[in-house]
Coordinates of C-alpha atoms and ligand atoms in Angstrom, one line a residue:
X1 CA -91.4 110.0 83.8
X2 CA -91.0 113.5 82.3
X3 CA -87.5 114.8 81.5
X4 CA -86.1 111.9 83.6
X5 CA -87.8 113.3 86.7
X6 CA -89.8 111.0 89.0
X7 CA -90.9 114.0 91.0
X8 CA -89.7 117.6 91.2
X9 CA -86.8 116.6 93.4
X10 CA -86.2 112.9 92.5
X11 CA -84.4 112.3 89.2
X12 CA -83.7 109.2 87.2
X13 CA -80.0 108.7 86.6
X14 CA -80.0 105.1 85.2
X15 CA -79.8 103.8 81.7
X16 CA -80.9 101.1 79.3
X17 CA -78.6 98.3 78.2
X18 CA -79.8 96.9 74.9
X19 CA -76.4 95.4 73.9
X20 CA -76.2 92.8 76.7
X21 CA -76.4 89.2 75.4
X22 CA -77.4 87.4 78.6
X23 CA -78.4 89.1 81.9
X24 CA -76.5 87.5 84.8
X25 CA -74.9 85.4 82.0
X26 CA -78.0 83.2 81.9
X27 CA -81.2 85.1 80.9
X28 CA -81.9 86.2 77.3
X29 CA -83.2 89.8 77.3
X30 CA -84.5 90.4 73.8
X31 CA -85.6 93.9 74.7
X32 CA -82.6 94.7 76.9
X33 CA -82.6 95.6 80.5
X34 CA -82.4 98.9 82.5
X35 CA -80.1 99.6 85.4
X36 CA -82.0 102.1 87.5
X37 CA -80.4 104.7 89.7
X38 CA -82.0 107.8 91.2
X39 CA -80.9 111.1 92.7
X40 CA -82.7 112.9 95.5
X41 CA -82.0 116.6 95.4
X42 CA -82.4 118.3 98.8
X43 CA -80.1 120.1 101.3
X44 CA -78.2 116.9 101.2
X45 CA -78.0 115.0 97.9
X46 CA -78.4 111.2 97.9
X47 CA -77.7 109.0 94.9
X48 CA -79.7 105.8 95.2
X49 CA -77.7 103.0 93.8
X50 CA -75.4 102.8 90.8
X51 CA -75.4 100.8 87.6
X52 CA -73.5 98.0 85.9
X53 CA -69.9 98.8 84.9
X54 CA -71.1 98.3 81.3
X55 CA -73.1 101.5 81.7
X56 CA -70.7 103.6 83.7
X57 CA -70.0 106.3 81.2
X58 CA -73.7 107.2 80.7
X59 CA -74.3 107.0 84.5
X60 CA -71.6 109.5 85.4
X61 CA -72.8 111.8 82.6
X62 CA -76.4 111.5 83.9
X63 CA -75.2 112.3 87.4
X64 CA -73.2 115.4 86.2
X65 CA -76.3 116.7 84.4
X66 CA -78.6 116.2 87.3
X67 CA -76.1 117.5 89.9
X68 CA -75.4 120.5 87.7
X69 CA -72.3 121.4 89.6
X70 CA -73.4 120.3 93.0
X71 CA -71.7 117.4 94.8
X72 CA -73.5 114.3 96.1
X73 CA -73.4 113.7 99.9
X74 CA -74.4 110.1 99.9
X75 CA -74.4 107.0 97.8
X76 CA -77.1 104.7 99.2
X77 CA -76.3 101.1 98.3
X78 CA -79.3 98.8 98.5
X79 CA -77.6 95.8 97.0
X80 CA -74.1 94.7 96.2
X81 CA -74.7 92.8 93.1
X82 CA -72.5 94.2 90.3
X83 CA -75.3 95.2 88.0
X84 CA -75.9 98.1 90.5
X85 CA -72.8 98.2 92.6
X86 CA -70.1 97.9 89.9
X87 CA -69.1 101.5 90.0
X88 CA -69.0 102.2 93.8
X89 CA -65.3 102.7 93.9
X90 CA -65.2 105.0 90.9
X91 CA -68.0 107.0 92.4
X92 CA -66.3 107.3 95.8
X93 CA -63.0 108.3 94.0
X94 CA -64.8 110.9 91.8
X95 CA -66.7 112.4 94.7
X96 CA -64.3 112.3 97.6
X97 CA -66.6 114.2 100.0
X98 CA -69.4 111.6 99.6
X99 CA -70.3 109.0 102.1
X100 CA -71.5 105.5 101.4
X101 CA -74.8 104.4 103.1
X102 CA -74.8 100.7 103.7
X103 CA -75.9 98.1 106.2
X104 CA -73.4 96.0 108.1
X105 CA -73.6 93.1 105.6
X106 CA -72.9 95.3 102.6
X107 CA -70.1 97.0 104.5
X108 CA -68.4 93.6 105.0
X109 CA -68.8 92.9 101.3
X110 CA -67.2 96.1 100.0
X111 CA -63.6 94.8 100.3
X112 CA -64.6 91.7 98.4
X113 CA -65.3 93.8 95.3
X114 CA -63.1 96.9 95.8
X115 CA -59.6 97.9 96.9
X116 CA -60.5 101.3 98.2
X117 CA -61.0 101.4 102.0
X118 CA -64.4 103.0 102.5
X119 CA -64.8 102.3 106.2
X120 CA -64.1 105.9 107.3
X121 CA -66.6 107.2 104.8
X122 CA -69.4 104.8 105.6
X123 CA -72.8 105.5 107.3
X124 CA -73.9 102.1 108.5
X125 CA -77.6 101.8 108.9
X126 CA -80.0 99.1 110.3
X127 CA -83.7 98.4 110.2
X128 CA -85.8 101.6 110.9
X129 CA -82.8 104.0 110.9
X130 CA -83.5 107.3 109.3
X131 CA -81.3 109.6 107.1
X132 CA -82.5 113.2 107.0
X133 CA -81.6 114.9 103.7
X134 CA -83.6 118.1 104.4
X135 CA -87.3 117.8 103.6
X136 CA -86.7 114.2 102.5
X137 CA -86.2 111.5 105.0
X138 CA -85.1 108.0 104.1
X139 CA -86.1 105.1 106.4
X140 CA -84.2 101.9 105.8
X141 CA -86.0 98.5 105.5
X142 CA -83.9 95.4 105.6
X143 CA -85.0 92.9 102.9
X144 CA -82.5 90.0 103.3
X145 CA -82.6 87.4 100.5
X146 CA -84.7 89.6 98.2
X147 CA -82.5 88.4 96.7
X148 CA -79.1 88.7 98.3
X149 CA -78.4 88.7 102.0
X150 CA -77.5 92.4 102.3
X151 CA -80.5 93.8 100.4
X152 CA -82.2 96.8 102.0
X153 CA -84.8 99.1 100.7
X154 CA -85.4 102.8 101.4
X155 CA -88.7 104.5 102.0
X156 CA -88.9 108.3 101.5
X157 CA -91.8 109.4 103.6
X158 CA -92.3 113.0 102.4
X159 CA -93.0 111.9 98.8
X160 CA -94.0 108.4 99.8
X161 CA -91.5 106.7 97.5
X162 CA -90.3 103.1 98.0
X163 CA -86.9 102.4 96.6
X164 CA -87.5 98.7 96.3
X165 CA -84.1 97.3 95.1
X166 CA -84.6 94.4 92.7
X167 CA -88.2 93.8 93.9
X168 CA -90.9 94.9 91.4
X169 CA -88.2 94.9 88.6
X170 CA -88.5 93.4 85.2
X171 CA -86.4 92.6 82.1
X172 CA -86.7 94.9 79.2
X173 CA -85.3 98.4 78.5
X174 CA -87.5 101.3 79.7
X175 CA -88.7 102.1 76.2
X176 CA -89.7 98.4 75.6
X177 CA -93.4 98.4 74.7
X178 CA -94.6 95.3 76.5
X179 CA -96.8 94.0 79.2
X180 CA -95.3 94.5 82.7
X181 CA -96.4 91.2 84.1
X182 CA -94.8 88.9 81.5
X183 CA -91.2 90.1 81.9
X184 CA -91.6 90.9 85.6
X185 CA -92.9 87.3 86.2
X186 CA -90.0 85.8 84.3
X187 CA -87.6 88.0 86.2
X188 CA -89.3 87.2 89.6
X189 CA -89.4 83.4 89.4
X190 CA -86.0 83.0 87.9
X191 CA -84.1 85.5 90.0
X192 CA -86.1 85.9 93.3
X193 CA -88.4 82.8 93.1
X194 CA -86.5 80.7 95.7
X195 CA -87.1 83.3 98.4
X196 CA -90.9 83.5 98.5
X197 CA -90.9 83.5 102.3
X198 CA -88.6 86.5 102.5
X199 CA -90.6 88.3 99.9
X200 CA -93.7 87.7 102.0
X201 CA -91.9 89.1 105.0
X202 CA -91.1 92.2 103.0
X203 CA -94.6 92.6 101.7
X204 CA -95.8 92.5 105.3
X205 CA -93.5 95.4 106.2
X206 CA -94.5 97.3 103.1
X207 CA -98.2 97.0 104.0
X208 CA -97.6 99.3 106.9
X209 CA -96.3 102.1 104.6
X210 CA -98.2 104.6 102.5
X211 CA -96.6 104.1 99.1
X212 CA -97.3 106.3 96.2
X213 CA -94.3 105.5 93.9
X214 CA -92.2 102.4 93.6
X215 CA -88.7 102.9 92.2
X216 CA -87.1 99.5 91.4
X217 CA -83.6 98.8 90.2
X218 CA -84.8 97.4 86.8
X219 CA -87.8 98.3 84.7
X220 CA -90.3 101.1 84.9
X221 CA -91.0 103.3 87.9
X222 CA -94.5 102.3 89.1
X223 CA -96.8 105.1 90.1
X224 CA -100.3 104.0 89.3
X225 CA -102.5 101.1 90.5
X226 CA -99.8 99.9 92.9
X227 CA -102.3 97.3 94.3
X228 CA -102.0 95.4 91.0
X229 CA -98.2 95.0 91.3
X230 CA -98.2 94.3 95.0
X231 CA -101.1 91.8 94.4
X232 CA -98.9 90.0 91.8
X233 CA -96.0 89.8 94.3
X234 CA -98.4 88.4 96.9
X235 CA -99.5 85.6 94.6
X236 CA -96.0 84.9 93.3
X237 CA -94.3 84.9 96.6
X238 CA -96.9 82.6 98.2
X239 CA -96.4 80.0 95.3
X240 CA -100.1 80.0 94.6
X241 CA -101.0 79.6 90.9
X242 CA -101.8 82.8 89.2
X243 CA -104.0 81.3 86.4
X244 CA -105.8 78.2 85.6
X245 CA -104.1 76.2 82.9
X246 CA -101.8 73.4 82.0
X247 CA -98.1 73.7 81.0
X248 CA -96.9 70.7 79.0
X249 CA -93.1 70.8 79.1
X250 CA -91.4 68.2 76.9
X251 CA -87.9 66.9 76.3
X252 CA -87.9 65.0 73.0
X253 CA -85.0 63.5 71.1
X254 CA -86.4 62.7 67.7
X255 CA -89.8 64.3 68.0
X256 CA -92.0 61.4 69.2
X257 CA -92.3 62.6 72.8
X258 CA -93.1 66.0 71.3
X259 CA -95.9 64.5 69.3
X260 CA -97.3 63.0 72.4
X261 CA -97.2 66.4 74.2
X262 CA -99.1 68.0 71.3
X263 CA -101.6 65.1 71.3
X264 CA -102.2 65.7 75.0
X265 CA -102.6 69.4 74.4
X266 CA -105.2 68.7 71.8
X267 CA -107.1 66.4 74.2
X268 CA -107.1 69.0 76.9
X269 CA -108.2 71.7 74.6
X270 CA -111.0 69.5 73.4
X271 CA -112.1 69.1 77.0
X272 CA -112.3 72.8 77.4
X273 CA -109.1 73.5 79.4
X274 CA -108.9 77.3 79.5
X275 CA -105.2 77.6 78.7
X276 CA -102.7 74.9 77.5
X277 CA -99.1 75.9 76.8
X278 CA -96.7 73.4 75.1
X279 CA -93.0 74.1 75.5
X280 CA -90.0 72.4 74.0
X281 CA -87.3 72.3 76.7
X282 CA -84.6 71.7 74.2
X283 CA -85.4 74.8 72.2
X284 CA -87.6 77.3 74.1
X285 CA -86.3 79.8 76.7
X286 CA -86.2 77.7 79.8
X287 CA -86.6 80.8 82.0
X288 CA -89.9 81.3 80.3
X289 CA -90.9 77.7 80.9
X290 CA -90.0 78.1 84.6
X291 CA -92.3 81.2 84.6
X292 CA -95.2 79.3 83.1
X293 CA -94.7 76.4 85.6
X294 CA -95.3 78.8 88.4
X295 CA -98.0 80.7 86.6
X296 CA -100.4 77.7 86.0
X297 CA -102.0 75.4 88.4
X298 CA -101.2 72.2 86.5
X299 CA -98.1 70.9 84.6
X300 CA -97.3 67.8 82.6
X301 CA -93.7 66.6 82.1
X302 CA -93.1 64.5 79.0
X303 CA -89.6 63.2 78.5
X304 CA -87.5 60.6 76.7
X305 CA -85.3 58.2 78.5
X306 CA -81.6 58.8 78.1
X307 CA -78.5 57.1 79.6
X308 CA -80.8 55.1 81.9
X309 CA -82.2 58.4 83.2
X310 CA -84.1 61.3 81.7
X311 CA -83.1 63.4 78.7
X312 CA -80.7 66.2 79.9
X313 CA -82.9 69.3 79.3
X314 CA -85.7 67.7 81.4
X315 CA -83.1 67.0 84.1
X316 CA -82.0 70.6 84.1
X317 CA -85.6 71.8 84.1
X318 CA -86.4 69.7 87.2
X319 CA -83.2 70.9 89.0
X320 CA -84.3 74.5 88.3
X321 CA -87.8 73.9 89.5
X322 CA -86.5 72.4 92.7
X323 CA -84.1 75.3 93.3
X324 CA -86.9 77.8 92.8
X325 CA -89.0 76.0 95.3
X326 CA -91.7 74.7 92.9
X327 CA -94.6 73.5 95.0
X328 CA -98.4 73.3 95.4
X329 CA -99.2 71.9 92.0
X330 CA -100.7 68.8 90.3
X331 CA -98.3 67.2 87.8
X332 CA -98.8 64.6 85.1
X333 CA -95.9 62.5 83.7
X334 CA -95.4 61.1 80.2
X335 CA -92.3 59.0 79.6
X336 CA -90.8 57.5 76.5
X337 CA -88.2 54.8 76.1
X338 CA -87.4 52.5 73.3
X339 CA -86.1 49.5 75.3
X340 CA -86.1 50.4 79.0
X341 CA -88.2 53.4 79.9
X342 CA -86.7 55.1 83.0
X343 CA -87.7 58.8 82.5
X344 CA -90.9 58.5 84.5
X345 CA -89.2 57.0 87.5
X346 CA -86.5 59.7 87.5
X347 CA -89.1 62.5 87.1
X348 CA -91.2 61.1 89.9
X349 CA -88.2 61.0 92.2
X350 CA -87.4 64.6 91.5
X351 CA -90.9 65.7 92.0
X352 CA -91.1 63.8 95.3
X353 CA -88.5 66.2 96.7
X354 CA -90.8 69.2 96.1
X355 CA -93.4 70.3 98.6
X356 CA -97.1 69.5 98.0
X357 CA -96.7 68.2 94.4
X358 CA -99.3 65.6 93.6
X359 CA -98.7 63.2 90.7
X360 CA -101.7 62.9 88.5
X361 CA -102.3 59.3 87.4
X362 CA -101.9 57.5 85.2
X363 CA -98.2 57.9 84.3
X364 CA -98.2 57.4 80.6
X365 CA -95.6 55.2 79.0
X366 CA -94.8 55.4 75.3
X367 CA -92.4 52.9 73.7
X368 CA -90.8 54.8 70.8
X369 CA -94.0 56.1 69.2
X370 CA -97.6 56.5 70.3
X371 CA -99.9 53.5 69.7
X372 CA -103.4 52.7 70.6
X373 CA -102.5 51.7 74.2
X374 CA -100.5 54.8 74.9
X375 CA -103.1 57.1 73.3
X376 CA -105.7 55.5 75.6
X377 CA -103.4 56.3 78.6
X378 CA -103.0 59.9 77.3
X379 CA -106.8 60.2 77.2
X380 CA -107.0 59.0 80.8
X381 CA -104.4 61.5 81.8
X382 CA -106.2 64.3 80.0
X383 CA -109.4 63.3 81.8
X384 CA -107.7 63.3 85.2
X385 CA -106.1 66.8 84.5
X386 CA -109.4 68.5 83.7
Ligands
LIG401 FE1 -80.4 93.7 89.8 FE2 -79.8 91.6 92.2 O1 -79.3 92.7 90.9

């Protein structure tokens, strides 16, 4: 992106947020996040989405610079979540001639967020409708539940640009030097993961389009090797494993269950398992562990018993897996309990509510610390996981 230009007529108006502590009040973003907004300059000028209220000052400055005295005709709203829609009212007040382009669902949500009545200034669009800006023509593509019900994307056919809303987005500011897939995958599974079926439907529609550039609402504009990014979305949204490997996620109170997890990792590595990742659910970023659960084809849950159930961070991990539609995987179980081990039973029950999850036997039981018998069981589990 040179001089904040995507093409000669499409400009970047968004901004990075490196001061945010938690995105959506739940995800750590060590390298920040970007709120992307774009401006299409033509006979009519369209602003494609806004930014979070946190970034309002920079956004309006960017708009003024790009508009260079001209006035915007449209604000196209793909998504009502406040990280993009927080400034709609201020925009509509600042540019009183502008119309807001929304679908019917987004229109009905406007009064939930804003006091300004925008009905008379709305252009309401539906699937396949076109908005002619001059040479540029936007076609609207409904993408419900990717990842809110009102989400829509816009395809600009002259320059072959897909404005993809949150799809193909990632955590990390635009200048973060990092691999796209890692933070895009963490973003996808934690934020959009539940809605694989809807993402598949969207990819089906997108396959009919000739796309040269993808402009998402977070992260870099994608303009090369688009098959790579679309391929990743195909895998992720179908819940198929992306890589061969074993995630061992453990919940340990005093460290003994953690030791068993490390022992199992050692056994698996000795058996030549390509990739083994060990994560401490009490301390590691759980969003990253969720990402790995979907990334690899096998997982082992190791947890201590607590309050006649399972240690809380494992309980929370299982609840997240379920809500994100975890499925199609082989899962091993290691439980620990000093007097009445219950963790295995609870974990099994949770997993039984997920689609196509196969429990890999044996379920390993440790009583307080590993001994000869439990080490033997771990070896059998390692063997069965290879
Ligand atoms: Fe980036 Fe769903 O908001």
